[in-house]
């Protein structure tokens, strides 16, 4: 009898999904749906927070006041995205402290892209253009995700990512039209960030263990390979427009399909980075751990102050 009940609940749940009715926090949902969302949303939140580090590193070295103000605003936006996403994970019953501890212990994943170093100012352009560009490509379909709080958070996130992408492309355009040294710096940043940006979309569909189920649940609306292809198709002409070369000897436009064909991604490198062996994994996690330790006194002081106020209010009411 109990089993029949679960089957019936699952049937009704899938029917809602098929009819594009959003699932909300208090609705019944299969445990596996909840777990998949907690996994994806918390990984996404960690990516936003760790993603502040490679750019935060350049705020003091931005070449002028305008660039500094823009970069500062962008990095602060990423902090905001992380906070919406931790809140969205909490609506599913995830404990924020535990989620963050999982990041600090190395148990939780975050996007592979943030484990690469930022070596020059042009990297700020490449990150905005390519990394935020890839992030938007992946996040626009998430605005139609079946889980309400995640979908709604993505609407605002995408608006902000769009500004981030434009500021990055503007930096690249300026450098590409600058002195030969500036153009070389832009090309070098493109050379280093192109392949890691393609890896952001995750493994090929045939290797992606979650895609099929996540598509059925409409958590994902497009597959990793579909989104990667869209990103390549949009980005290659942008590179051509500013006179930079995509570092892929196999890249060619197929007039029959209307798509660019591109070379093989180095999946060994991808999995090494995902497993924690990328160039900056250790630095990134250490930086987050230290930030938590160094900020402990602020949280303790805020908690003590809140408690003092609550007690004073209680005394007043007594
Ligand atoms: N890095 O079966 P799939 C941003 C993992 S936000 C690390 O295909 P799924 C904004 C995957 O989690 C960037 N791990 O998995 C910004 C799974 O792990 P598990 C982040 C990866 O979930 C810009 C395993 O491999 N965006 O950049 C990666 O169906 C600038 C098997 O993979 C999001 O998180 C990877 N690249 O598809 C901030 C968007 N790819 O736990 C600052 C939301 C895959 O089973 C500055 N997430 N893995 O062992 C998603 O759309 C999906 O989770 C995918 C992966 C598409 C990332």
Tab-separated table of C-alpha atoms and ligand atoms in Angstrom:
chain	number	residue	atom	x	y	z
A	1	UNK	CA	0.000	0.000	0.000
A	2	UNK	CA	2.792	2.361	1.042
A	3	UNK	CA	4.712	1.594	-2.153
A	4	UNK	CA	1.625	2.378	-4.220
A	5	UNK	CA	1.384	5.707	-2.450
A	6	UNK	CA	4.934	6.623	-3.355
A	7	UNK	CA	4.331	5.545	-6.930
A	8	UNK	CA	1.254	7.734	-7.082
A	9	UNK	CA	3.121	10.696	-5.589
A	10	UNK	CA	5.907	10.195	-8.107
A	11	UNK	CA	3.405	10.048	-10.943
A	12	UNK	CA	1.738	13.287	-9.835
A	13	UNK	CA	5.150	14.916	-9.376
A	14	UNK	CA	6.281	13.994	-12.891
A	15	UNK	CA	2.933	15.143	-14.282
A	16	UNK	CA	3.482	18.577	-12.725
A	17	UNK	CA	6.951	18.723	-14.242
A	18	UNK	CA	5.652	17.648	-17.648
A	19	UNK	CA	3.049	20.426	-17.447
A	20	UNK	CA	5.710	22.990	-16.521
A	21	UNK	CA	4.264	23.595	-13.061
A	22	UNK	CA	7.014	24.738	-10.703
A	23	UNK	CA	7.941	22.623	-7.704
A	24	UNK	CA	8.029	24.729	-4.521
A	25	UNK	CA	9.838	24.021	-1.221
A	26	UNK	CA	6.811	22.607	0.625
A	27	UNK	CA	5.676	20.374	-2.241
A	28	UNK	CA	6.288	16.640	-2.147
A	29	UNK	CA	9.346	15.647	-4.184
A	30	UNK	CA	11.332	12.417	-4.605
A	31	UNK	CA	14.431	12.241	-2.388
A	32	UNK	CA	16.643	11.884	-5.453
A	33	UNK	CA	15.236	15.126	-6.955
A	34	UNK	CA	15.959	16.948	-3.682
A	35	UNK	CA	19.480	15.467	-3.490
A	36	UNK	CA	20.308	16.343	-7.096
A	37	UNK	CA	19.186	19.920	-6.587
A	38	UNK	CA	21.084	20.308	-3.315
A	39	UNK	CA	24.193	18.962	-5.070
A	40	UNK	CA	23.887	21.204	-8.108
A	41	UNK	CA	22.787	24.363	-6.282
A	42	UNK	CA	25.439	24.085	-3.571
A	43	UNK	CA	28.172	23.411	-6.172
A	44	UNK	CA	26.898	26.413	-8.050
A	45	UNK	CA	26.964	28.556	-4.874
A	46	UNK	CA	30.530	27.462	-4.101
A	47	UNK	CA	31.536	28.336	-7.673
A	48	UNK	CA	30.252	31.880	-7.274
A	49	UNK	CA	32.101	32.319	-3.976
A	50	UNK	CA	35.383	30.698	-5.050
A	51	UNK	CA	34.960	32.522	-8.368
A	52	UNK	CA	35.519	35.829	-6.546
A	53	UNK	CA	39.136	34.902	-5.828
A	54	UNK	CA	40.801	34.998	-9.285
A	55	UNK	CA	39.307	38.433	-10.025
A	56	UNK	CA	39.457	39.791	-6.467
A	57	UNK	CA	43.186	39.336	-6.832
A	58	UNK	CA	43.228	42.096	-9.484
A	59	UNK	CA	41.066	44.808	-7.870
A	60	UNK	CA	44.083	46.671	-6.475
A	61	UNK	CA	45.872	46.392	-9.829
A	62	UNK	CA	43.089	47.554	-12.159
A	63	UNK	CA	44.598	50.116	-14.571
A	64	UNK	CA	42.283	53.038	-13.734
A	65	UNK	CA	39.480	54.141	-11.425
A	66	UNK	CA	36.685	53.156	-13.845
A	67	UNK	CA	38.054	49.638	-14.321
A	68	UNK	CA	38.542	49.291	-10.572
A	69	UNK	CA	34.960	50.368	-9.773
A	70	UNK	CA	33.534	48.014	-12.409
A	71	UNK	CA	35.612	45.038	-11.273
A	72	UNK	CA	34.746	45.695	-7.640
A	73	UNK	CA	31.032	45.772	-8.497
A	74	UNK	CA	31.325	42.548	-10.489
A	75	UNK	CA	33.091	40.679	-7.700
A	76	UNK	CA	30.468	41.905	-5.216
A	77	UNK	CA	27.732	40.641	-7.564
A	78	UNK	CA	29.305	37.165	-7.470
A	79	UNK	CA	29.131	37.249	-3.650
A	80	UNK	CA	25.434	38.099	-3.942
A	81	UNK	CA	24.879	35.193	-6.358
A	82	UNK	CA	26.533	32.830	-3.900
A	83	UNK	CA	24.223	34.030	-1.133
A	84	UNK	CA	21.010	33.623	-3.184
A	85	UNK	CA	22.143	30.134	-4.105
A	86	UNK	CA	22.981	29.068	-0.533
A	87	UNK	CA	19.503	30.333	0.409
A	88	UNK	CA	17.944	28.324	-2.438
A	89	UNK	CA	19.765	25.202	-1.173
A	90	UNK	CA	18.437	25.918	2.338
A	91	UNK	CA	14.851	25.832	1.014
A	92	UNK	CA	15.534	22.142	0.258
A	93	UNK	CA	16.704	21.460	3.808
A	94	UNK	CA	20.472	21.863	3.285
A	95	UNK	CA	22.352	23.228	6.285
A	96	UNK	CA	24.448	26.215	5.191
A	97	UNK	CA	27.271	25.645	7.690
A	98	UNK	CA	27.576	21.988	6.680
A	99	UNK	CA	27.499	22.916	3.001
A	100	UNK	CA	30.330	25.395	3.482
A	101	UNK	CA	32.308	22.954	5.636
A	102	UNK	CA	32.075	20.449	2.756
A	103	UNK	CA	33.727	23.012	0.492
A	104	UNK	CA	36.469	23.654	3.031
A	105	UNK	CA	37.172	19.957	3.590
A	106	UNK	CA	37.501	19.387	-0.167
A	107	UNK	CA	34.409	17.155	-0.240
A	108	UNK	CA	32.236	19.502	-2.325
A	109	UNK	CA	32.918	20.377	-5.931
A	110	UNK	CA	32.923	23.826	-7.533
A	111	UNK	CA	33.525	24.852	-11.133
A	112	UNK	CA	36.857	23.666	-12.532
A	113	UNK	CA	37.464	27.058	-14.180
A	114	UNK	CA	38.338	28.813	-10.923
A	115	UNK	CA	41.380	26.636	-10.392
A	116	UNK	CA	43.364	28.434	-13.080
A	117	UNK	CA	45.590	31.411	-12.186
A	118	UNK	CA	45.020	35.008	-13.314
A	119	UNK	CA	48.402	36.149	-14.583
A	120	UNK	CA	47.708	39.470	-16.326
A	121	UNK	CA	45.124	42.245	-16.531
A	122	UNK	CA	43.876	40.706	-19.790
A	123	UNK	CA	42.716	37.723	-17.750
A	124	UNK	CA	40.004	40.004	-16.285
A	125	UNK	CA	38.796	40.522	-19.851
A	126	UNK	CA	39.005	36.825	-20.702
A	127	UNK	CA	37.115	35.830	-17.552
A	128	UNK	CA	34.288	38.301	-18.155
A	129	UNK	CA	34.015	37.459	-21.836
A	130	UNK	CA	34.500	33.687	-21.717
A	131	UNK	CA	33.755	32.537	-18.161
A	132	UNK	CA	30.742	34.763	-17.597
A	133	UNK	CA	29.766	34.132	-21.222
A	134	UNK	CA	29.764	30.366	-20.579
A	135	UNK	CA	28.013	30.878	-17.245
A	136	UNK	CA	25.151	32.799	-18.949
A	137	UNK	CA	24.815	30.158	-21.658
A	138	UNK	CA	24.354	27.564	-18.933
A	139	UNK	CA	22.219	29.690	-16.604
A	140	UNK	CA	19.639	31.108	-19.018
A	141	UNK	CA	18.002	27.661	-19.382
A	142	UNK	CA	18.163	27.330	-15.577
A	143	UNK	CA	15.720	30.279	-15.344
A	144	UNK	CA	13.186	27.658	-16.563
A	145	UNK	CA	14.325	24.999	-14.082
A	146	UNK	CA	11.450	23.064	-12.511
A	147	UNK	CA	12.423	24.087	-8.965
A	148	UNK	CA	10.901	27.528	-8.271
A	149	UNK	CA	13.469	29.132	-5.912
A	150	UNK	CA	16.417	28.129	-8.152
A	151	UNK	CA	14.681	29.316	-11.325
A	152	UNK	CA	13.784	32.682	-9.766
A	153	UNK	CA	17.293	33.238	-8.388
A	154	UNK	CA	18.687	32.616	-11.882
A	155	UNK	CA	16.637	35.435	-13.445
A	156	UNK	CA	18.474	38.112	-11.475
A	157	UNK	CA	21.804	36.294	-11.699
A	158	UNK	CA	21.584	36.211	-15.500
A	159	UNK	CA	20.893	39.949	-15.730
A	160	UNK	CA	24.042	40.618	-13.741
A	161	UNK	CA	26.115	38.039	-15.644
A	162	UNK	CA	25.188	39.791	-18.845
A	163	UNK	CA	26.799	43.022	-17.576
A	164	UNK	CA	29.833	40.971	-16.496
A	165	UNK	CA	30.194	39.438	-19.941
A	166	UNK	CA	30.016	42.837	-21.608
A	167	UNK	CA	32.605	44.409	-19.324
A	168	UNK	CA	34.965	41.510	-20.093
A	169	UNK	CA	34.449	41.805	-23.829
A	170	UNK	CA	35.034	45.555	-23.574
A	171	UNK	CA	38.394	44.974	-21.838
A	172	UNK	CA	39.388	42.464	-24.548
A	173	UNK	CA	38.303	44.828	-27.339
A	174	UNK	CA	40.316	47.689	-25.854
A	175	UNK	CA	43.435	45.535	-25.478
A	176	UNK	CA	43.039	43.943	-28.909
A	177	UNK	CA	42.931	47.447	-30.442
A	178	UNK	CA	45.817	48.703	-28.316
A	179	UNK	CA	49.611	48.447	-28.672
A	180	UNK	CA	51.134	45.205	-30.026
A	181	UNK	CA	52.053	44.294	-26.430
A	182	UNK	CA	48.451	44.803	-25.279
A	183	UNK	CA	47.088	42.744	-28.163
A	184	UNK	CA	49.584	39.960	-27.338
A	185	UNK	CA	48.447	40.054	-23.710
A	186	UNK	CA	44.800	39.645	-24.813
A	187	UNK	CA	45.720	36.755	-27.130
A	188	UNK	CA	47.689	35.053	-24.359
A	189	UNK	CA	44.686	35.305	-21.996
A	190	UNK	CA	42.425	33.832	-24.688
A	191	UNK	CA	44.928	31.011	-25.258
A	192	UNK	CA	44.911	30.084	-21.577
A	193	UNK	CA	41.167	30.456	-20.874
A	194	UNK	CA	39.581	29.054	-24.049
A	195	UNK	CA	39.816	25.331	-23.276
A	196	UNK	CA	39.050	25.631	-19.540
A	197	UNK	CA	35.963	27.715	-20.515
A	198	UNK	CA	34.746	24.857	-22.758
A	199	UNK	CA	35.260	22.449	-19.856
A	200	UNK	CA	32.880	24.495	-17.668
A	201	UNK	CA	29.925	22.830	-19.420
A	202	UNK	CA	30.912	19.480	-17.918
A	203	UNK	CA	31.709	16.100	-19.477
A	204	UNK	CA	30.407	15.058	-22.902
A	205	UNK	CA	26.777	13.916	-22.815
A	206	UNK	CA	27.818	10.280	-23.163
A	207	UNK	CA	29.918	10.612	-19.985
A	208	UNK	CA	27.545	12.831	-18.004
A	209	UNK	CA	25.964	10.700	-15.289
A	210	UNK	CA	23.275	13.209	-14.240
A	211	UNK	CA	22.092	14.734	-17.518
A	212	UNK	CA	19.457	12.208	-18.535
A	213	UNK	CA	17.592	12.257	-15.229
A	214	UNK	CA	18.042	16.009	-14.763
A	215	UNK	CA	16.537	16.608	-18.225
A	216	UNK	CA	13.555	14.387	-17.360
A	217	UNK	CA	13.036	16.437	-14.191
A	218	UNK	CA	13.572	19.680	-16.145
A	219	UNK	CA	16.320	20.738	-13.785
A	220	UNK	CA	18.490	20.906	-16.889
A	221	UNK	CA	16.798	22.073	-20.069
A	222	UNK	CA	19.733	21.498	-22.379
A	223	UNK	CA	22.591	19.033	-22.298
A	224	UNK	CA	26.252	19.838	-21.625
A	225	UNK	CA	27.207	19.328	-25.309
A	226	UNK	CA	24.313	21.414	-26.648
A	227	UNK	CA	25.267	24.363	-24.457
A	228	UNK	CA	28.975	24.006	-25.243
A	229	UNK	CA	28.181	24.070	-28.974
A	230	UNK	CA	26.037	27.193	-28.589
A	231	UNK	CA	28.860	28.882	-26.702
A	232	UNK	CA	31.394	28.064	-29.435
A	233	UNK	CA	29.007	29.244	-32.178
A	234	UNK	CA	28.478	32.607	-30.474
A	235	UNK	CA	32.023	33.218	-29.267
A	236	UNK	CA	34.137	32.385	-32.347
A	237	UNK	CA	32.728	35.305	-34.420
A	238	UNK	CA	33.283	37.632	-31.440
A	239	UNK	CA	36.979	36.659	-31.376
A	240	UNK	CA	37.198	37.253	-35.130
A	241	UNK	CA	35.545	40.635	-34.740
A	242	UNK	CA	38.270	41.872	-32.383
A	243	UNK	CA	41.096	40.210	-34.337
A	244	UNK	CA	41.991	37.451	-31.875
A	245	UNK	CA	42.586	33.799	-32.783
A	246	UNK	CA	40.866	30.878	-31.067
A	247	UNK	CA	43.650	28.461	-30.022
A	248	UNK	CA	42.218	25.430	-31.832
A	249	UNK	CA	43.811	24.184	-35.072
A	250	UNK	CA	40.784	21.923	-35.713
A	251	UNK	CA	38.205	24.691	-35.500
A	252	UNK	CA	36.168	25.056	-38.695
A	253	UNK	CA	32.724	26.207	-39.716
A	254	UNK	CA	30.498	23.522	-41.185
A	255	UNK	CA	28.269	25.243	-43.744
A	256	UNK	CA	25.867	22.288	-43.841
A	257	UNK	CA	25.141	22.156	-40.105
A	258	UNK	CA	25.640	25.880	-39.499
A	259	UNK	CA	27.884	25.055	-36.527
A	260	UNK	CA	31.570	25.304	-35.721
A	261	UNK	CA	33.360	21.997	-35.322
A	262	UNK	CA	36.056	22.106	-32.685
A	263	UNK	CA	38.974	20.001	-31.448
A	264	UNK	CA	39.011	17.385	-28.690
A	265	UNK	CA	38.889	18.710	-25.125
A	266	UNK	CA	41.622	17.433	-22.821
A	267	UNK	CA	39.372	15.418	-20.497
A	268	UNK	CA	42.309	14.143	-18.461
A	269	UNK	CA	43.099	17.710	-17.518
A	270	UNK	CA	39.416	18.352	-16.715
A	271	UNK	CA	39.105	15.401	-14.335
A	272	UNK	CA	42.444	16.187	-12.687
A	273	UNK	CA	41.225	19.705	-11.940
A	274	UNK	CA	37.826	18.441	-10.728
A	275	UNK	CA	39.571	15.961	-8.418
A	276	UNK	CA	41.555	18.757	-6.773
A	277	UNK	CA	44.816	18.599	-8.728
A	278	UNK	CA	44.499	21.786	-10.791
A	279	UNK	CA	47.044	24.622	-10.641
A	280	UNK	CA	45.204	26.583	-7.917
A	281	UNK	CA	42.816	24.140	-6.153
A	282	UNK	CA	44.785	24.189	-2.910
A	283	UNK	CA	45.159	27.991	-2.876
A	284	UNK	CA	41.448	28.511	-3.524
A	285	UNK	CA	40.236	26.222	-0.743
A	286	UNK	CA	42.886	27.564	1.672
A	287	UNK	CA	41.774	31.130	0.939
A	288	UNK	CA	38.133	30.267	1.715
A	289	UNK	CA	39.097	28.415	4.889
A	290	UNK	CA	41.214	31.363	6.077
A	291	UNK	CA	38.405	33.806	5.274
A	292	UNK	CA	36.101	31.811	7.539
A	293	UNK	CA	38.654	31.691	10.364
A	294	UNK	CA	39.548	35.374	10.066
A	295	UNK	CA	35.908	36.416	10.031
A	296	UNK	CA	34.984	34.326	13.075
A	297	UNK	CA	35.306	37.260	15.506
A	298	UNK	CA	32.877	39.343	13.426
A	299	UNK	CA	30.244	36.602	13.471
A	300	UNK	CA	30.770	36.024	17.197
A	301	UNK	CA	30.467	39.757	17.924
A	302	UNK	CA	27.315	40.026	15.774
A	303	UNK	CA	25.764	37.004	17.513
A	304	UNK	CA	26.641	38.377	20.978
A	305	UNK	CA	25.152	41.764	20.062
A	306	UNK	CA	21.960	40.161	18.722
A	307	UNK	CA	21.637	38.135	21.925
A	308	UNK	CA	22.164	41.232	24.085
A	309	UNK	CA	19.456	43.119	22.182
A	310	UNK	CA	17.042	40.195	22.421
A	311	UNK	CA	17.596	40.013	26.205
A	312	UNK	CA	17.110	43.774	26.578
A	313	UNK	CA	13.828	43.582	24.653
A	314	UNK	CA	12.710	40.667	26.835
A	315	UNK	CA	13.506	42.714	29.986
A	316	UNK	CA	11.537	45.684	28.615
A	317	UNK	CA	8.514	43.484	27.937
A	318	UNK	CA	8.682	41.826	31.424
B	1	LIG	N1	33.676	21.690	-12.737
B	1	LIG	O1	26.782	14.487	-14.783
B	1	LIG	P1	27.413	15.820	-14.936
B	1	LIG	C1	30.023	31.093	-12.776
B	1	LIG	C2	30.888	17.461	-12.095
B	1	LIG	S1	29.082	29.884	-12.176
B	1	LIG	C3	33.592	20.880	-11.663
B	1	LIG	O2	27.411	16.440	-16.284
B	1	LIG	P2	25.588	17.859	-13.955
B	1	LIG	C4	29.711	32.517	-12.459
B	1	LIG	C5	29.406	17.424	-11.748
B	1	LIG	O3	29.105	18.331	-10.716
B	1	LIG	C6	29.859	28.379	-12.738
B	1	LIG	N2	32.791	19.793	-11.623
B	1	LIG	O4	26.807	16.814	-13.839
B	1	LIG	C7	30.953	33.255	-12.244
B	1	LIG	C8	29.223	15.989	-11.358
B	1	LIG	O5	29.742	15.820	-10.028
B	1	LIG	P3	29.188	14.804	-8.882
B	1	LIG	C9	29.189	27.242	-12.154
B	1	LIG	C10	32.039	19.548	-12.709
B	1	LIG	O6	25.416	18.464	-12.629
B	1	LIG	C11	31.662	33.779	-13.312
B	1	LIG	C12	30.162	15.274	-12.325
B	1	LIG	O7	31.133	16.232	-12.741
B	1	LIG	N3	27.903	27.059	-12.764
B	1	LIG	O8	30.909	30.739	-13.428
B	1	LIG	C13	32.066	20.361	-13.844
B	1	LIG	O9	24.407	17.237	-14.594
B	1	LIG	C14	32.834	34.501	-13.082
B	1	LIG	C15	29.434	14.704	-13.534
B	1	LIG	O10	28.936	15.746	-14.411
B	1	LIG	C16	27.046	26.135	-12.301
B	1	LIG	O11	27.329	25.464	-11.329
B	1	LIG	C17	32.928	21.470	-13.846
B	1	LIG	N4	33.039	22.309	-14.889
B	1	LIG	O12	26.131	18.976	-14.998
B	1	LIG	C18	31.424	33.458	-10.952
B	1	LIG	C19	25.721	26.030	-13.021
B	1	LIG	N5	31.230	19.853	-14.773
B	1	LIG	O13	28.763	15.677	-7.755
B	1	LIG	C20	32.588	34.179	-10.725
B	1	LIG	C21	24.832	24.982	-12.436
B	1	LIG	C22	30.697	18.740	-14.225
B	1	LIG	O14	28.095	13.973	-9.393
B	1	LIG	C23	33.289	34.710	-11.806
B	1	LIG	N6	25.312	23.646	-12.668
B	1	LIG	N7	31.195	18.560	-12.993
B	1	LIG	O15	30.373	13.975	-8.530
B	1	LIG	C24	25.076	22.935	-13.810
B	1	LIG	O16	24.455	23.423	-14.733
B	1	LIG	C25	25.549	21.506	-13.854
B	1	LIG	O17	25.820	21.085	-12.535
B	1	LIG	C26	26.823	21.284	-14.749
B	1	LIG	C27	27.225	19.801	-14.658
B	1	LIG	C28	26.494	21.614	-16.190
B	1	LIG	C29	27.985	22.152	-14.260
